Coordinates of C-alpha atoms in Angstrom, one line a residue:
M1 CA 100.0 107.3 94.4
T2 CA 98.7 107.8 98.0
F3 CA 96.6 105.5 100.2
K4 CA 95.2 105.0 103.6
I5 CA 93.8 102.0 105.5
I6 CA 90.8 101.9 107.9
T7 CA 90.8 98.9 110.2
L8 CA 87.9 97.6 112.2
G9 CA 87.8 94.6 114.6
C10 CA 90.3 92.3 116.0
K11 CA 94.1 92.0 116.3
V12 CA 94.1 89.6 113.3
N13 CA 92.6 92.4 111.1
T14 CA 95.2 94.8 112.6
Y15 CA 98.0 92.5 111.6
E16 CA 96.6 92.0 108.1
S17 CA 96.2 95.8 107.6
E18 CA 99.8 96.3 108.8
Y19 CA 100.9 93.8 106.2
M20 CA 99.0 95.6 103.4
L21 CA 100.5 98.9 104.5
E22 CA 104.0 97.6 104.5
E23 CA 103.5 95.9 101.1
L24 CA 102.2 99.2 99.5
L25 CA 105.0 101.3 101.1
N26 CA 107.6 98.9 99.8
S27 CA 106.0 99.1 96.3
G28 CA 106.3 102.9 96.1
Y29 CA 102.9 104.0 97.4
F30 CA 102.7 106.8 100.0
Y31 CA 100.5 106.8 103.1
N32 CA 98.3 109.9 103.3
E33 CA 95.3 110.3 105.6
E34 CA 94.0 113.6 104.0
K35 CA 93.6 113.0 100.3
P36 CA 94.4 109.4 99.4
D37 CA 94.1 108.1 95.9
I38 CA 93.3 104.6 97.3
I39 CA 91.3 103.8 100.4
I40 CA 91.3 100.3 101.9
I41 CA 88.6 99.4 104.5
N42 CA 89.2 96.1 106.5
T43 CA 85.8 95.2 107.9
C44 CA 84.5 93.3 110.9
S45 CA 81.5 91.0 111.4
V46 CA 81.8 89.7 115.0
T47 CA 78.4 91.3 115.9
N48 CA 75.5 93.0 114.1
M49 CA 76.8 96.3 115.3
A50 CA 80.2 95.6 113.7
D51 CA 78.6 94.8 110.4
S52 CA 76.5 97.9 110.6
K53 CA 79.5 100.0 111.5
S54 CA 81.5 98.5 108.6
L55 CA 78.7 99.2 106.1
K56 CA 78.2 102.8 107.4
I57 CA 81.9 103.6 107.1
V58 CA 82.1 102.2 103.6
R59 CA 79.1 104.4 102.5
R60 CA 80.6 107.5 104.2
V61 CA 84.0 107.0 102.7
K62 CA 82.5 106.5 99.2
R63 CA 80.4 109.6 99.5
E64 CA 83.3 111.8 100.8
N65 CA 85.9 110.4 98.4
P66 CA 84.1 109.8 95.1
S67 CA 87.3 109.9 93.0
S68 CA 89.4 107.6 95.2
I69 CA 89.8 103.9 94.4
L70 CA 87.9 102.0 97.1
I71 CA 88.9 98.6 98.3
V72 CA 86.8 96.8 100.8
C73 CA 87.8 93.5 102.4
G74 CA 87.4 91.4 105.6
C75 CA 84.8 89.5 107.6
S76 CA 81.8 91.7 106.9
V77 CA 82.3 91.2 103.2
Q78 CA 83.0 87.5 103.7
N79 CA 79.8 87.1 105.7
D80 CA 77.5 88.8 103.3
N81 CA 78.9 90.5 100.2
S82 CA 75.4 91.3 98.8
K83 CA 75.3 94.3 101.2
Y84 CA 78.2 95.8 99.3
K85 CA 77.7 95.0 95.7
D86 CA 75.6 98.1 94.9
L87 CA 78.0 100.5 96.4
N88 CA 80.2 100.9 93.4
I89 CA 83.3 99.4 95.1
D90 CA 86.3 99.0 92.9
I91 CA 87.9 95.9 94.6
L92 CA 85.8 93.8 96.9
I93 CA 87.4 90.8 98.6
G94 CA 86.6 88.7 101.7
N95 CA 89.3 87.2 103.9
R96 CA 91.4 85.8 101.0
E97 CA 93.8 87.7 98.7
K98 CA 94.7 90.4 101.2
S99 CA 98.2 89.2 100.6
K100 CA 97.8 90.1 96.9
I101 CA 96.8 93.7 97.6
V102 CA 99.6 95.2 95.4
S103 CA 98.9 93.1 92.4
L104 CA 95.2 93.7 92.7
I105 CA 95.7 97.4 92.7
K106 CA 98.2 97.3 89.8
N107 CA 95.7 95.2 87.7
Y108 CA 92.9 97.6 88.5
L109 CA 95.0 100.6 87.4
T110 CA 95.8 98.9 84.2
T111 CA 92.4 97.5 83.2
K112 CA 90.0 99.8 85.2
E113 CA 87.9 96.7 85.7
K114 CA 86.2 96.2 89.0
Y115 CA 87.2 93.0 90.9
Q116 CA 85.4 90.8 93.3
Y117 CA 86.6 87.6 95.0
I118 CA 84.8 85.9 97.9
T119 CA 85.4 82.2 98.4
K120 CA 83.0 80.1 100.5
E121 CA 85.4 77.2 101.0
R122 CA 86.2 76.3 104.6
E123 CA 89.3 74.1 103.9
L124 CA 91.9 76.7 103.0
D125 CA 95.7 76.9 103.3
F126 CA 97.3 79.6 105.5
E127 CA 97.7 82.8 103.6
N128 CA 101.3 83.8 104.2
M129 CA 102.0 87.3 105.3
K130 CA 105.1 88.9 107.0
V131 CA 105.4 92.2 108.8
S132 CA 108.9 93.5 109.5
K133 CA 107.9 96.5 111.7
F134 CA 104.7 97.9 113.1
T135 CA 104.1 101.6 112.5
T136 CA 100.8 101.7 114.4
H137 CA 101.8 100.0 117.7
T138 CA 104.8 99.8 120.0
R139 CA 104.2 96.1 120.5
A140 CA 104.2 93.9 117.4
F141 CA 101.6 91.3 116.4
I142 CA 102.3 88.1 114.6
K143 CA 99.3 86.3 113.1
I144 CA 100.2 82.6 113.7
Q145 CA 96.8 81.0 113.1
D146 CA 93.5 81.5 111.3
G147 CA 90.1 79.9 111.3
C148 CA 88.0 78.1 113.9
N149 CA 86.4 74.6 114.1
N150 CA 84.4 75.1 117.3
F151 CA 81.1 76.4 115.9
C152 CA 79.8 77.9 119.1
S153 CA 76.1 78.4 118.6
Y154 CA 76.2 82.2 118.6
C155 CA 79.3 82.8 116.5
I156 CA 79.6 83.6 112.8
I157 CA 83.5 83.6 112.7
P158 CA 83.9 79.9 111.6
Y159 CA 81.9 80.8 108.5
T160 CA 83.9 84.0 107.7
R161 CA 87.4 82.7 108.6
G162 CA 87.2 79.0 107.5
S163 CA 88.8 76.0 109.2
I164 CA 91.8 75.9 111.5
R165 CA 95.2 76.4 109.9
S166 CA 98.6 77.6 111.2
K167 CA 101.6 79.7 110.0
N168 CA 104.8 77.8 109.2
Y169 CA 106.9 77.4 112.3
E170 CA 110.2 78.5 110.9
R171 CA 108.7 81.5 109.2
T172 CA 107.1 82.6 112.5
I173 CA 110.4 82.5 114.3
E174 CA 112.1 84.4 111.4
E175 CA 109.4 87.1 111.5
A176 CA 109.8 87.5 115.3
I177 CA 113.6 87.8 115.0
E178 CA 113.2 90.6 112.3
L179 CA 110.6 92.4 114.4
V180 CA 112.9 92.4 117.4
K181 CA 115.8 93.6 115.3
N182 CA 113.6 96.5 114.2
G183 CA 113.1 97.6 117.7
H184 CA 110.0 95.8 119.1
K185 CA 110.4 94.6 122.6
E186 CA 107.1 92.8 122.9
I187 CA 105.4 90.5 120.5
V188 CA 101.7 89.5 120.6
L189 CA 100.8 86.1 119.1
T190 CA 97.4 86.4 117.6
G191 CA 94.9 84.3 115.6
I192 CA 91.2 83.5 115.5
H193 CA 91.8 80.5 117.7
T194 CA 95.4 81.1 118.8
G195 CA 95.7 78.2 121.2
S196 CA 95.0 75.7 118.4
Y197 CA 98.4 76.5 116.7
N198 CA 100.1 73.5 115.3
D199 CA 102.6 73.2 112.5
S200 CA 104.1 69.8 111.7
G201 CA 103.6 68.6 115.2
K202 CA 104.9 71.8 116.9
D203 CA 102.3 73.5 119.1
L204 CA 101.9 76.8 120.8
S205 CA 104.0 75.7 123.8
D206 CA 106.9 74.7 121.5
L207 CA 106.6 78.1 119.7
L208 CA 106.6 80.0 123.0
K209 CA 109.8 78.3 124.2
D210 CA 111.7 79.0 121.0
L211 CA 110.5 82.6 120.8
A212 CA 111.8 83.1 124.3
K213 CA 115.3 82.3 123.1
I214 CA 115.4 85.4 120.9
P215 CA 117.8 87.9 122.4
D216 CA 116.4 91.4 123.2
L217 CA 112.8 90.1 123.1
E218 CA 111.5 91.0 126.5
R219 CA 107.8 89.9 126.4
I220 CA 105.6 87.4 124.6
R221 CA 101.9 88.1 124.9
I222 CA 99.1 85.8 123.8
S223 CA 96.1 87.7 122.5
S224 CA 93.5 85.1 123.6
I225 CA 93.4 81.4 124.4
E226 CA 90.6 79.0 125.2
I227 CA 90.4 77.3 128.6
T228 CA 90.4 73.9 127.0
E229 CA 93.8 74.6 125.4
L230 CA 95.6 75.2 128.8
D231 CA 96.9 71.6 129.0
E232 CA 99.7 70.4 131.3
K233 CA 102.3 71.2 128.6
F234 CA 101.2 74.8 128.3
L235 CA 101.0 75.2 132.1
N236 CA 104.6 73.9 132.4
T237 CA 105.7 76.3 129.7
L238 CA 104.0 79.2 131.5
K239 CA 105.8 78.2 134.7
D240 CA 109.3 77.9 133.0
T241 CA 109.1 80.8 130.6
P242 CA 109.2 84.2 132.3
K243 CA 109.1 86.1 129.0
I244 CA 105.4 85.0 128.6
C245 CA 103.4 88.0 129.9
N246 CA 101.7 87.7 133.3
H247 CA 98.4 88.1 131.5
L248 CA 96.0 85.6 129.9
H249 CA 92.8 86.5 128.1
I250 CA 90.5 83.5 128.4
P251 CA 86.9 83.8 127.1
L252 CA 84.3 82.6 129.5
Q253 CA 81.2 83.7 127.4
S254 CA 78.8 82.7 130.2
G255 CA 78.9 81.7 133.9
S256 CA 75.6 79.7 133.6
E257 CA 75.8 75.9 133.1
N258 CA 72.6 76.0 131.1
V259 CA 73.7 78.8 128.8
L260 CA 77.2 77.3 128.3
K261 CA 75.5 74.1 127.0
R262 CA 73.3 76.1 124.6
M263 CA 76.3 78.0 123.4
N264 CA 78.0 74.8 122.5
R265 CA 81.1 75.7 124.6
K266 CA 83.4 72.8 125.3
Y267 CA 83.6 73.1 129.2
N268 CA 81.6 73.5 132.3
K269 CA 82.0 75.9 135.2
D270 CA 84.0 73.4 137.4
Y271 CA 86.5 72.8 134.5
F272 CA 86.9 76.5 134.1
Y273 CA 87.3 77.3 137.8
N274 CA 89.8 74.4 138.4
K275 CA 92.0 75.4 135.5
I276 CA 92.1 79.1 136.6
T277 CA 93.1 77.8 140.1
E278 CA 96.0 75.8 138.5
I279 CA 97.2 78.9 136.6
R280 CA 97.2 81.0 139.8
K281 CA 99.2 78.4 141.7
I282 CA 101.9 78.9 139.0
R283 CA 101.5 82.8 138.8
P284 CA 99.7 84.2 141.8
D285 CA 99.5 87.8 140.5
I286 CA 98.5 86.9 136.9
S287 CA 95.9 89.1 135.3
I288 CA 93.1 87.0 133.8
T289 CA 90.7 88.9 131.6
T290 CA 87.7 87.5 129.7
D291 CA 84.9 88.0 127.2
C292 CA 81.3 87.6 128.3
I293 CA 78.1 87.5 126.4
V294 CA 74.8 88.5 128.1
G295 CA 71.3 87.8 126.9
H296 CA 71.9 84.6 125.0
P297 CA 68.6 83.0 124.0
Y298 CA 66.8 81.3 127.0
E299 CA 69.1 83.1 129.6
T300 CA 66.8 83.5 132.6
E301 CA 67.3 85.8 135.5
E302 CA 68.4 82.9 137.6
D303 CA 71.0 82.0 134.9
F304 CA 72.2 85.6 135.0
L305 CA 72.6 85.7 138.8
E306 CA 74.5 82.4 138.6
Y307 CA 76.6 84.1 135.9
L308 CA 77.4 87.1 138.1
D309 CA 78.3 84.9 141.1
F310 CA 80.7 82.9 139.0
C311 CA 82.5 86.0 137.7
K312 CA 82.8 87.2 141.3
K313 CA 84.2 83.8 142.3
I314 CA 86.8 83.8 139.4
K315 CA 87.8 87.4 140.2
F316 CA 88.7 88.4 136.6
S317 CA 90.8 91.6 136.4
K318 CA 88.6 92.8 133.6
I319 CA 85.5 91.6 131.7
H320 CA 84.7 92.6 128.1
V321 CA 80.9 92.6 128.0
F322 CA 78.9 92.0 124.8
P323 CA 75.1 91.9 124.6
Y324 CA 74.2 88.8 122.5
S325 CA 73.9 89.7 118.8
V326 CA 71.9 87.6 116.4
R327 CA 74.0 86.3 113.6
A328 CA 72.0 84.8 110.7
G329 CA 73.0 81.3 109.9
T330 CA 74.1 80.3 113.4
A331 CA 72.2 77.9 115.7
S332 CA 71.4 80.6 118.3
A333 CA 69.6 82.7 115.7
A334 CA 66.8 80.2 115.5
M335 CA 66.2 80.3 119.3
P336 CA 63.7 82.6 121.0
Q337 CA 65.4 85.9 121.6
I338 CA 65.6 88.0 124.8
N339 CA 64.2 91.5 125.0
S340 CA 66.9 94.1 124.2
N341 CA 66.2 96.1 127.3
I342 CA 66.8 93.1 129.5
K343 CA 70.1 92.5 127.6
K344 CA 71.1 96.1 128.2
D345 CA 70.3 95.9 131.9
R346 CA 72.3 92.7 132.3
A347 CA 75.2 94.2 130.3
K348 CA 75.3 97.2 132.6
K349 CA 75.3 95.1 135.8
L350 CA 78.2 92.9 134.4
L351 CA 80.1 96.0 133.4
N352 CA 79.7 97.4 136.9
L353 CA 81.1 94.2 138.3
S354 CA 84.0 94.4 135.9
N355 CA 84.8 97.9 137.1
E356 CA 84.8 96.7 140.7
L357 CA 87.0 93.7 140.0
E358 CA 89.4 95.8 137.8
Q359 CA 89.8 98.4 140.6
E360 CA 90.3 95.7 143.2
Y361 CA 93.0 94.0 141.1
N362 CA 94.8 97.3 140.2
K363 CA 95.0 98.4 143.9
R364 CA 96.9 95.3 144.8
F365 CA 99.9 96.8 143.1
I366 CA 100.0 100.2 144.8
G367 CA 103.5 100.5 146.4
E368 CA 104.9 97.7 144.2
S369 CA 107.7 98.0 141.6
L370 CA 106.7 96.8 138.1
E371 CA 108.3 96.9 134.7
I372 CA 106.6 98.9 132.0
I373 CA 107.3 99.4 128.3
T374 CA 106.5 103.0 127.2
E375 CA 104.1 103.3 124.3
E376 CA 102.7 106.8 123.9
Q377 CA 102.8 110.3 125.2
V378 CA 99.5 112.1 126.1
G379 CA 100.0 115.6 127.4
E380 CA 102.5 115.5 130.3
Y381 CA 102.3 111.8 130.8
I382 CA 104.1 108.9 129.2
I383 CA 101.9 105.8 129.1
G384 CA 103.0 102.1 129.2
H385 CA 101.7 98.7 130.1
T386 CA 103.1 96.2 132.6
S387 CA 103.5 92.5 131.8
N388 CA 100.1 91.9 133.5
Y389 CA 98.6 94.6 131.2
L390 CA 98.1 97.3 133.8
K391 CA 98.0 100.8 132.2
V392 CA 100.5 103.1 133.9
Y393 CA 100.9 106.9 133.6
I394 CA 104.3 108.4 134.3
K395 CA 104.8 112.2 134.4
G396 CA 107.9 113.3 132.7
D397 CA 109.9 113.2 129.4
Y398 CA 111.0 109.6 128.8
K399 CA 111.8 107.6 125.7
L400 CA 109.1 105.6 124.0
N401 CA 109.4 101.9 123.3
S402 CA 111.7 101.6 126.3
A403 CA 111.6 99.5 129.5
Y404 CA 111.6 101.1 132.9
L405 CA 111.1 100.0 136.5
V406 CA 108.3 101.9 138.0
K407 CA 106.9 102.3 141.5
I408 CA 103.1 102.4 141.5
D409 CA 101.9 105.3 143.5
K410 CA 98.2 105.5 143.2
E411 CA 95.1 104.2 141.3
L412 CA 92.5 106.5 139.7
N413 CA 89.7 105.5 137.4
N414 CA 91.1 102.1 136.8
N415 CA 94.5 103.5 135.7
L416 CA 97.7 103.5 137.7
Y417 CA 100.1 106.3 138.2
G418 CA 103.8 105.7 139.0
T419 CA 107.3 107.0 139.3
I420 CA 110.4 105.8 137.4
I421 CA 112.8 104.0 139.7
S422 CA 115.6 103.1 137.2
C423 CA 116.7 102.1 133.8
S424 CA 120.0 101.6 132.0
N425 CA 120.4 101.7 128.2
N426 CA 116.6 101.0 128.1
K427 CA 117.1 97.8 130.1
I428 CA 115.6 97.2 133.5
I429 CA 117.8 97.2 136.6
I430 CA 116.3 94.9 139.2

């Protein structure tokens, strides 16, 4: 039988979809985009738009593939499965039992009975998954953590992903070793709240140090980490472990003191600024990217101007901007809402600032020599990313998933263009 998987949302969903793909391939199923017998849709619920998109795709896929077995899973289902129950879905699960995908399909093929499982428990064990090779990305992801206990006032994710829990330490190391043996040079550690990782007293810093010992693993990237988790131990690990990528994604969410309090974030502006200053003393050229929400309830024009000034002061290398989205069941949903046009206008202004800051950061590296790992070919260009997550275009015919030393020649539209300097057996010569 043939199948395909449609993935929406974050790197955690990407990892879980890759796991399902590998399990099905290993069980004798064949991947086919055109006429699949089975379609799996892994949904997202981080915003209202994500929920709407998930539901729209499910309806379209059902309409266009009436004879295919339809499986829908993920955060949107977990958040509100009632939206999906009248769509004649064959297997409907939330964020549990993705690891049982093969047995769920086999049981359905045998019984022809529709199946639904959505648990509302928060206290859950870590659902073990293992991926040996990523087919969809040059860099490999490892999901090391799930769940969140922060309950920021705007966020639905603690309700869709449950409480904090972590992957077994030894299994994480073993998975990384296998991924590297299968050709991956860069591993991205991901989770819902990645910095909270802790298994039997071993935290993220311990894990980073041990992963760095793996031969032929060139880079370790952290998908996202909260500012409150950058303690002295982590900063020392960042200083002493060059394999950790020169890039941290640290969500700010707001640069207004008043709004941060209403969001139930666990820091103030001074704390955030001082911690970023500490990081840059260790790694002066580090790329620090962030997530920002605009138009949270009660956000005044004065709050927003304070917000813009703070982002300028931090000098992020890129800002991912999200207009506030009402999530039913969260504290912010009960607060007075801001006009959508105001939110759009503020989002546009913050995006304009992001473009300016990104261009300013990128131009710092013109004339510099940086290592890239090649990822894809588009037309006459090979594209790769540096350790600090700069996207670099190289003209010519070079091997993919290979490391090269590149001189950065120019910047254009927030992308960099460069020339290969050297490589030897796909290893950098410095």
